[in-house]
Short mmCIF file of C-alpha atoms in Angstrom, two decimals:
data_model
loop_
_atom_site.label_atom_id
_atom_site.label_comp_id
_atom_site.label_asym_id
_atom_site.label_seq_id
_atom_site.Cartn_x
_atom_site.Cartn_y
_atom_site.Cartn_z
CA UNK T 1169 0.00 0.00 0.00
CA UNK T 1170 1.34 3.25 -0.72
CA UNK T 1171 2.54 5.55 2.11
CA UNK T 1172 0.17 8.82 2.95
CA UNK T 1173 0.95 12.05 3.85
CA UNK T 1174 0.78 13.12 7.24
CA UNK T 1175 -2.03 15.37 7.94
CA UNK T 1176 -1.71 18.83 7.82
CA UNK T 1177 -3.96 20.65 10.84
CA UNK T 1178 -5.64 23.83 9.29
CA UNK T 1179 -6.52 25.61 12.80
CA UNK T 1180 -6.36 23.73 16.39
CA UNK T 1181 -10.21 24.89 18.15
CA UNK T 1182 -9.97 27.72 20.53
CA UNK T 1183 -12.92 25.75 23.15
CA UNK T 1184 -12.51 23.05 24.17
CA UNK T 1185 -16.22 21.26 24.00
CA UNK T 1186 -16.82 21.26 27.77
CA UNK T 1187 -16.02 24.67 27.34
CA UNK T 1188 -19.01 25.03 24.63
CA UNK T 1189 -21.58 22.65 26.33
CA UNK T 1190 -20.88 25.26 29.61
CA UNK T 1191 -21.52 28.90 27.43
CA UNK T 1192 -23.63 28.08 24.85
CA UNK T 1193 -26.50 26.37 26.92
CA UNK T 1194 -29.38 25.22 24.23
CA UNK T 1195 -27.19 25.99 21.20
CA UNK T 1196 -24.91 23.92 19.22
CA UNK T 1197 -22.28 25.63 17.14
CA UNK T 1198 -22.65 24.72 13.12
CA UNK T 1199 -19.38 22.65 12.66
CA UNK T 1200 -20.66 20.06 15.32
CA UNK T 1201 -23.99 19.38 13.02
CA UNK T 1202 -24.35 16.63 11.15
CA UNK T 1203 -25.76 16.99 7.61
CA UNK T 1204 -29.06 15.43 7.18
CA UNK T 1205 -28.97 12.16 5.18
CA UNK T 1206 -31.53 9.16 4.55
CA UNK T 1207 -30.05 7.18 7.81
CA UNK T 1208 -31.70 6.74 11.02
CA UNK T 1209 -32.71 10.08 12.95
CA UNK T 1210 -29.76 9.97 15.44
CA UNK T 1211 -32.68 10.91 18.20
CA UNK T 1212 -34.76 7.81 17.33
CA UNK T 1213 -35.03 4.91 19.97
CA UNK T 1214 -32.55 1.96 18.63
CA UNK T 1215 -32.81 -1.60 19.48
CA UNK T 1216 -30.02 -3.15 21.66
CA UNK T 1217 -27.69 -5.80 20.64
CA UNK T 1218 -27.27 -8.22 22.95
CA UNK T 1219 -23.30 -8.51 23.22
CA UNK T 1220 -22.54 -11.72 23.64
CA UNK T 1221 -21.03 -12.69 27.34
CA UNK T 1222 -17.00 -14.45 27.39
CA UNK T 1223 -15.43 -15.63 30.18
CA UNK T 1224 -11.38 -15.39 29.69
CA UNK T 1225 -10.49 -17.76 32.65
CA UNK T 1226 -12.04 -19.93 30.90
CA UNK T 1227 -10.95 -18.96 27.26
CA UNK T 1228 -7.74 -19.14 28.70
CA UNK T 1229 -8.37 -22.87 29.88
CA UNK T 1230 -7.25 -25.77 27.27
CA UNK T 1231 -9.35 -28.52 29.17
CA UNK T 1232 -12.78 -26.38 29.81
CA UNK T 1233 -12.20 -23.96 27.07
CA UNK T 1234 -14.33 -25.63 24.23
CA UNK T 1235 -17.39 -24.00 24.34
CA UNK T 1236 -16.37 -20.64 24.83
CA UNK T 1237 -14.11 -20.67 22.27
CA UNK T 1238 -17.10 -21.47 20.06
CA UNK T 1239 -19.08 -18.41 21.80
CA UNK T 1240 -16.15 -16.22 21.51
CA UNK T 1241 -15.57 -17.06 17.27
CA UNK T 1242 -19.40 -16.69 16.61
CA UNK T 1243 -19.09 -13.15 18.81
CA UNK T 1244 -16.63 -12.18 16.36
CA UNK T 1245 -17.79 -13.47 13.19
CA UNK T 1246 -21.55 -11.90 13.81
CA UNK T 1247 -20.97 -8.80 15.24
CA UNK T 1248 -16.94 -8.29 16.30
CA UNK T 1249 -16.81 -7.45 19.52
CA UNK T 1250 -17.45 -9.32 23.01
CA UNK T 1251 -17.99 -8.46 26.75
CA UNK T 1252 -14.95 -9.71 28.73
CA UNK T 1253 -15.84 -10.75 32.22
CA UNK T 1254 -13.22 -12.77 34.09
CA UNK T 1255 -10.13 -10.96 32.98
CA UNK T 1256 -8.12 -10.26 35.97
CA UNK T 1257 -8.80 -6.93 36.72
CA UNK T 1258 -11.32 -6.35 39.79
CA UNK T 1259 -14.30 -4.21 39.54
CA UNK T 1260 -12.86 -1.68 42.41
CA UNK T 1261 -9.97 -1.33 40.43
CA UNK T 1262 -11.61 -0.28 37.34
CA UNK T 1263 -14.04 1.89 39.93
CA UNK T 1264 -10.44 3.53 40.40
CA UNK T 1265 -9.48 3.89 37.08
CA UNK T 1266 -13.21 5.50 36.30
CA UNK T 1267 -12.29 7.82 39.53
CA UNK T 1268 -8.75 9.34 38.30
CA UNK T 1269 -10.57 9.79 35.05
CA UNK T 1270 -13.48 11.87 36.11
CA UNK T 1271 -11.03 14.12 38.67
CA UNK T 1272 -8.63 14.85 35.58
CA UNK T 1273 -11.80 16.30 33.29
CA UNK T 1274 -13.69 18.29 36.18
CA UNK T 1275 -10.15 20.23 37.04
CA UNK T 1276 -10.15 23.52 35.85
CA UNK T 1277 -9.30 24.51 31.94
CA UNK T 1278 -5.82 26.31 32.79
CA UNK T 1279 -5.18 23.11 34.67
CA UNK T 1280 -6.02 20.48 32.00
CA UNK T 1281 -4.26 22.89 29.41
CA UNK T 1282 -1.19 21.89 31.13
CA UNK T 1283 -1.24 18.74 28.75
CA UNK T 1284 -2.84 20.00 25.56
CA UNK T 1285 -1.59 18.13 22.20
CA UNK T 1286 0.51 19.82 20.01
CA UNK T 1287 -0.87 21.81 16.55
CA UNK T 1288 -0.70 18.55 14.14
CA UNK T 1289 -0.47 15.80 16.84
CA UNK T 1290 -3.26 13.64 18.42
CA UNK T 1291 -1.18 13.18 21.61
CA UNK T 1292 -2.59 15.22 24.93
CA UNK T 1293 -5.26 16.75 25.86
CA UNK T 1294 -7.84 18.19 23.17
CA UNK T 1295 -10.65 17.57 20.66
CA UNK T 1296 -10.61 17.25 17.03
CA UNK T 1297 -7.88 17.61 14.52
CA UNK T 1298 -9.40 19.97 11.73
CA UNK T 1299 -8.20 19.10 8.33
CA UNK T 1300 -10.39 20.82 6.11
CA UNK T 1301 -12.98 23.81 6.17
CA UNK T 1302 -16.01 21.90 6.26
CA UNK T 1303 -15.42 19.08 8.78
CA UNK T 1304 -18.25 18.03 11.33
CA UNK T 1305 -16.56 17.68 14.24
CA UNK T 1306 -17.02 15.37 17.75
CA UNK T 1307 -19.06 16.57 20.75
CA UNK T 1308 -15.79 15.06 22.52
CA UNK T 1309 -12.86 16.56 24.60
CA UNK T 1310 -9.98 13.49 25.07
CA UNK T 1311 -6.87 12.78 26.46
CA UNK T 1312 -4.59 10.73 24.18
CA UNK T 1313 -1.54 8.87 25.43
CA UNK T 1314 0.88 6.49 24.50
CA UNK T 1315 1.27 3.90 26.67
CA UNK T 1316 3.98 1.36 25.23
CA UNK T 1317 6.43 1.07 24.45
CA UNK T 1318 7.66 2.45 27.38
CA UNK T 1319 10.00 4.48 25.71
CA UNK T 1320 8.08 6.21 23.47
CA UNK T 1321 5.67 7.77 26.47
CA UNK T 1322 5.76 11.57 26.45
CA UNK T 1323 4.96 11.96 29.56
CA UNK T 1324 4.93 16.13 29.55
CA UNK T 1325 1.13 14.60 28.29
CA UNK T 1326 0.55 12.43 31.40
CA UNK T 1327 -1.26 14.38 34.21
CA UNK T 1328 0.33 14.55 37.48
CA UNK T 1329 -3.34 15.38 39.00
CA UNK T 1330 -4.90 13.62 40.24
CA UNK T 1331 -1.39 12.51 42.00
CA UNK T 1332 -2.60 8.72 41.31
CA UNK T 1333 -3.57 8.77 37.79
CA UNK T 1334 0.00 7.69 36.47
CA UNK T 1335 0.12 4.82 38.67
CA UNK T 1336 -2.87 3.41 37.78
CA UNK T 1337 -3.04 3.90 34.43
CA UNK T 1338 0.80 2.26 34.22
CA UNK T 1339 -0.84 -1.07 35.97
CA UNK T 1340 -3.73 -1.03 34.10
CA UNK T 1341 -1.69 -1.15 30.73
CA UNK T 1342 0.41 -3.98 32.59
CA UNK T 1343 -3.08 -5.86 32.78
CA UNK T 1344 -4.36 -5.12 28.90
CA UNK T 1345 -1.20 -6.73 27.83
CA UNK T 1346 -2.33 -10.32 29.34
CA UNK T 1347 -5.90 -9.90 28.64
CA UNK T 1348 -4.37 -9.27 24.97
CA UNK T 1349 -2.62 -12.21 24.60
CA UNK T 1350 -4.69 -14.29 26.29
CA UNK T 1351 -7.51 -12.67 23.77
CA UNK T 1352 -5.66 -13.25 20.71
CA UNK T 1353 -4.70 -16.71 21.20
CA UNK T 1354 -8.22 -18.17 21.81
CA UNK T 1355 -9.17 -15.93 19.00
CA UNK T 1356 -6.85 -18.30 16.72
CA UNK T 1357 -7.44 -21.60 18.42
CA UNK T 1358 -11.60 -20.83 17.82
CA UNK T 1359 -10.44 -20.94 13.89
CA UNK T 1360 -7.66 -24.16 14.19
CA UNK T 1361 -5.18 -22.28 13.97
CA UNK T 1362 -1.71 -22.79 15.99
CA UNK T 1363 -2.74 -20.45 18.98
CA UNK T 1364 0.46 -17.79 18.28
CA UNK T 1365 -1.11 -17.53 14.38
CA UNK T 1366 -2.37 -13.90 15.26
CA UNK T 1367 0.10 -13.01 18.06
CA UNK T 1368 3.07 -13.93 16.30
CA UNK T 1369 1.85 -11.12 13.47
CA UNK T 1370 0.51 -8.66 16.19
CA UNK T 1371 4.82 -9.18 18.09
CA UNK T 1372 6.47 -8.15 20.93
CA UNK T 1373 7.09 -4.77 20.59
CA UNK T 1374 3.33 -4.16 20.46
CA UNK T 1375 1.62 -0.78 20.56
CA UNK T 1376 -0.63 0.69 22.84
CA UNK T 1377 -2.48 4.01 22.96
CA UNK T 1378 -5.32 5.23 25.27
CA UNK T 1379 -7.96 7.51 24.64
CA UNK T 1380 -9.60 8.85 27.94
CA UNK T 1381 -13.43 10.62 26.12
CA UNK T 1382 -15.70 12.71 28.17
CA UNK T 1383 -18.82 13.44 25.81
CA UNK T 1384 -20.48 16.88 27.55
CA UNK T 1385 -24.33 17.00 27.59
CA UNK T 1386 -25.34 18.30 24.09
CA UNK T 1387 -28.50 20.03 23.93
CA UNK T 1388 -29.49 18.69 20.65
CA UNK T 1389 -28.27 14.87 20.38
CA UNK T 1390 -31.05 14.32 17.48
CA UNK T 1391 -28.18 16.65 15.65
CA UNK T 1392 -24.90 15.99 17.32
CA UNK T 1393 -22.54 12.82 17.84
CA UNK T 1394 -19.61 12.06 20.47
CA UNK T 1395 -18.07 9.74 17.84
CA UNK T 1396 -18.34 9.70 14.10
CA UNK T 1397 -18.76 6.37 12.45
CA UNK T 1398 -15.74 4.24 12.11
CA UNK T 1399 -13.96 1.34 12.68
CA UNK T 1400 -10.91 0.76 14.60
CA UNK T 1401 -7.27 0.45 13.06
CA UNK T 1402 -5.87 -1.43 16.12
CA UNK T 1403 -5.82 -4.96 16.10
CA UNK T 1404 -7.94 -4.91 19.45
CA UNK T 1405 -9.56 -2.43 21.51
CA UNK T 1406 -10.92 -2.76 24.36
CA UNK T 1407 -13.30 -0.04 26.32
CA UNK T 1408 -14.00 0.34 29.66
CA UNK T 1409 -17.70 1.75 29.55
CA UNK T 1410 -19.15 4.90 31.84
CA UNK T 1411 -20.51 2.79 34.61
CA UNK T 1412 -23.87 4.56 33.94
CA UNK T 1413 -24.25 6.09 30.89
CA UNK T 1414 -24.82 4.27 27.82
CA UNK T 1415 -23.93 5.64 24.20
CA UNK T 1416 -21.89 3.18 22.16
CA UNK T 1417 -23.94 2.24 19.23
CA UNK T 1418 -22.55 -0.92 16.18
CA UNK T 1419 -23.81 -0.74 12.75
CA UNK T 1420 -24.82 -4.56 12.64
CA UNK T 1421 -27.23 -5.48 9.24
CA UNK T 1422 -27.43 -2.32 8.19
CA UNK T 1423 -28.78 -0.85 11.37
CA UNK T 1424 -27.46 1.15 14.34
CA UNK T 1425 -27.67 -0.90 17.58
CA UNK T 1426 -27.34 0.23 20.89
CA UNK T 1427 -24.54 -1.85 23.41
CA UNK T 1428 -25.68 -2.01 26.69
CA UNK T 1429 -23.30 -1.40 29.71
CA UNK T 1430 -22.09 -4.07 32.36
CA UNK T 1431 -19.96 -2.96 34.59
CA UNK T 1432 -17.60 -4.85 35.64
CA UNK T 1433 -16.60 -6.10 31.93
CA UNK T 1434 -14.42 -4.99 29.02
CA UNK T 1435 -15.95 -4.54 25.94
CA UNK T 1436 -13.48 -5.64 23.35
CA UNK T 1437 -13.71 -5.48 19.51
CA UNK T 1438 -11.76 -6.69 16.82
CA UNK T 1439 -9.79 -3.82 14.78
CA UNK T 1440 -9.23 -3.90 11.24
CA UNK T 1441 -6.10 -5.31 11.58
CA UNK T 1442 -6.74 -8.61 13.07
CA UNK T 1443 -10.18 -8.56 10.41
CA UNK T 1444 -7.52 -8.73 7.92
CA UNK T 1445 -5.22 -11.61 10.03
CA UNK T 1446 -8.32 -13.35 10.00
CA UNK T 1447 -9.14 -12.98 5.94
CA UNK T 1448 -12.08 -10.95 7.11
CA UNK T 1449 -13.81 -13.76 8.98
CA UNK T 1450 -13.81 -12.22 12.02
CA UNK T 1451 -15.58 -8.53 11.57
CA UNK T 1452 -14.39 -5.19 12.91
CA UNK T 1453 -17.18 -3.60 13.42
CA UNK T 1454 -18.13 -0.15 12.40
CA UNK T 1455 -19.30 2.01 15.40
CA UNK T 1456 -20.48 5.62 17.02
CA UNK T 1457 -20.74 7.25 20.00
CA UNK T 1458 -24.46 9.70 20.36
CA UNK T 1459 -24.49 12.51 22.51
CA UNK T 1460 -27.11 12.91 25.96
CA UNK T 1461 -29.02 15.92 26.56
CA UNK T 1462 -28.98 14.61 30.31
CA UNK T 1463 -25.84 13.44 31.11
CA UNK T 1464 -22.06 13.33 30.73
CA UNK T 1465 -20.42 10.14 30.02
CA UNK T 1466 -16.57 9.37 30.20
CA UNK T 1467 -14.95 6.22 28.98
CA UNK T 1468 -11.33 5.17 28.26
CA UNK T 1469 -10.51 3.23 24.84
CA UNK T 1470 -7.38 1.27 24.44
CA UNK T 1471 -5.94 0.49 20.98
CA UNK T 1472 -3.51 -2.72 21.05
CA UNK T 1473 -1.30 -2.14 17.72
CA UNK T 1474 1.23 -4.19 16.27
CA UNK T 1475 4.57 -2.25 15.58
CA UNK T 1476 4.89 0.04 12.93
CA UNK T 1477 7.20 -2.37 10.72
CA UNK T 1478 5.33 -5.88 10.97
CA UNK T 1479 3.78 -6.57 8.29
CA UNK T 1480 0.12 -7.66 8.28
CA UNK T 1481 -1.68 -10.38 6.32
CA UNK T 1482 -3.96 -12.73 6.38
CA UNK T 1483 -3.07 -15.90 7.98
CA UNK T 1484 -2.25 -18.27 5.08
CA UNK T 1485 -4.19 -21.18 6.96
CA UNK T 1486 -7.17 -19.43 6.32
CA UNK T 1487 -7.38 -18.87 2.36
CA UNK T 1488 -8.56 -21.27 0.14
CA UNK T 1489 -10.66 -21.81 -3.06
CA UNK T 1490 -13.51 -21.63 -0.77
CA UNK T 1491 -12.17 -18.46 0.76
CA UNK T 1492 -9.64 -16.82 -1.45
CA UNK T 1493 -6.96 -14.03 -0.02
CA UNK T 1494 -9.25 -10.66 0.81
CA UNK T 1495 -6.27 -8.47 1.86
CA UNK T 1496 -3.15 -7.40 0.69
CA UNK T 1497 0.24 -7.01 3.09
CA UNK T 1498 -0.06 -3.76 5.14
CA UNK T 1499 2.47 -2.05 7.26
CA UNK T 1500 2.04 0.67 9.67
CA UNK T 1501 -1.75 0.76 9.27
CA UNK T 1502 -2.72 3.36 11.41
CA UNK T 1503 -0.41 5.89 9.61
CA UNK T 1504 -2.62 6.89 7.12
CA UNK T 1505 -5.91 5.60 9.25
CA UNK T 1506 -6.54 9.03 10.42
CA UNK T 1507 -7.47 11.20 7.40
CA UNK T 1508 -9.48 8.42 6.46
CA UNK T 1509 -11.76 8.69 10.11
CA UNK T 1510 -12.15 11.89 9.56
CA UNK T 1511 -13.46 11.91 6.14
CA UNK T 1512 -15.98 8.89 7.53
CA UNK T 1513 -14.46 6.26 4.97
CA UNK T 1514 -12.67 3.27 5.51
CA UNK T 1515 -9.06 2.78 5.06
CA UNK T 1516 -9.43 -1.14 5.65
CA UNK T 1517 -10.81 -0.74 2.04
CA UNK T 1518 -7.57 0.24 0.49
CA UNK T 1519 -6.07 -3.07 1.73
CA UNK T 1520 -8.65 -5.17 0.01
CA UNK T 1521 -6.84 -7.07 -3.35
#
């Protein structure tokens, strides 16, 4: 595939959204509007999917494993994503994790300015990279960091307050990395495979990058999303919900559905990257975030990325007359994922043969 330029930011936003939702009270500014189209009014009531349930202990057992191994590959075959219970992680430390999260978006602006991303970067704190005049933007703020390698954290980015936050963000990346592989090898036993098939591709020197989103209350969500439509360019991500507040929604046939909130669980999805290790059996889905005229909501996404120079491909177990190749090599996927998010296309497209 042929390299991209990097994208050139036109003019960083002078509010931050929190900032908007607090001033402008029952108006929305015009870039934030979506244009009217023949889908689904975004204020309509939408049926929720039932996510199916997966147990890692037991994924992660080779004598009691069998059935959820079948639960987990029909998960990700009809709708790409799962809720993880059993993973290791307790539910007060996540209830932690929720905490330093909330504390760092209530401080005040000057405060969380202290880590704003750089003009052209997507690290720090910050909203939407504006490419072009007429882009619709998120009703999000976020913080983006890099969490591994460990090397490559900037941690001018990483807030020192609340004092705890780098801590427990450190040990909860420590954590992700065996739910990861633990994730990725039942994902390739479910298919046959060897179990290292995927995590030999996704290596050692893996990526990882969290988002921390707080969607304001929008006065007009019929108009307004959190989250464009997309799918991930990680090979997994895995959310940790509001504990309250839904607002994750999956295209799934052709219609949005809404994802329901447990907890105490991970909700992972496939990325396009492993929907191309898997010769698209296994679906990345295509997702959104709508807004709440009621509520705030906070979450915290983490994208699990194979390094910049593996290449990617489907597994060659998995093509056949029956199913022939789907994807071409990649390398460095999410280097030219960007542009295409914001321009609401998909770049897994460019990879198909």
């Amino acid at each position: 595939m042929a390299d991209s330029l990097p994208p050139i930011e036109l003019q960083p936003q002078t509010k931050t959204v929190q900032k908007l939702a607090a001033i402008n009270g029952k108006e929305v500014p015009e870039r934030y509007i979506r244009k009217s189209d023949n889908s689904e009014a975004l204020g309509a009531s939408f049926p929720v999917l039932d996510v199916p349930t997966i147990d890692l202990d037991l994924l992660a057992s080779s004598s009691t494993g069998g059935e959820e191994l079948e639960k987990l590959k029909s998960a990700l075959i009809s709708c790409g994503c799962i809720q993880a219970i059993n993973h290791g992680i307790t539910s007060a430390f996540l209830d932690e994790l929720r905490q330093v999260a909330k504390q760092f978006f209530v401080l005040p602006t000057e405060e969380k300015k202290k880590y704003s991303r750089e003009i052209g970067s997507i690290e720090g704190y910050g909203n939407d990279m504006i490419l072009w005049e007429n882009q619709v933007l998120d009703w999000t703020d976020r913080l983006y960091l890099t969490l591994s390698p460990e090397d490559k954290r900037t941690l001018k980015f990483w807030p020192e307050n609340p004092e705890p936050f780098r801590v427990i963000l450190h040990e909860y990346q420590m954590k992700l990395q065996v739910v990861a592989e633990v994730l990725l090898k039942a994902m390739a036993r479910s298919l046959n495979l060897e179990e290292n098939s995927f995590s030999h591709q996704y290596g050692d020197q893996v990526t990882m990058h969290a988002r921390f989103n707080f969607y304001p209350i929008c006065p007009r969500p019929d108009l307004v999303l959190g989250l464009k439509p997309h799918a991930d360019g990680s090979a997994i991500t895995v959310l940790l919900q509001d504990k309250e507040v839904e607002g994750l929604q999956i295209l799934k046939d052709d219609q949005w559905v809404s994802v329901s909130i447990i907890p105490q669980a991970l909700l992972i999805n496939v990325g396009d990257q492993v929907e191309i290790m898997s010769n698209g059996i296994f679906k990345s889905p295509v997702h959104r975030v709508v807004t709440n005229s009621e509520r705030e909501r906070i979450t915290l996404a983490v994208f699990c990325i194979p390094p910049p120079d593996q290449e990617i491909q489907p597994v060659e177990e998995l093509i056949n007359e029956q199913r022939p190749r789907l994807y071409k090599k990649v390398k460095d996927y999410p280097s030219f994922y960007f542009q295409y998010y914001q321009q609401g296309r998909r770049p897994i497209d460019a990879a198909l043969i």
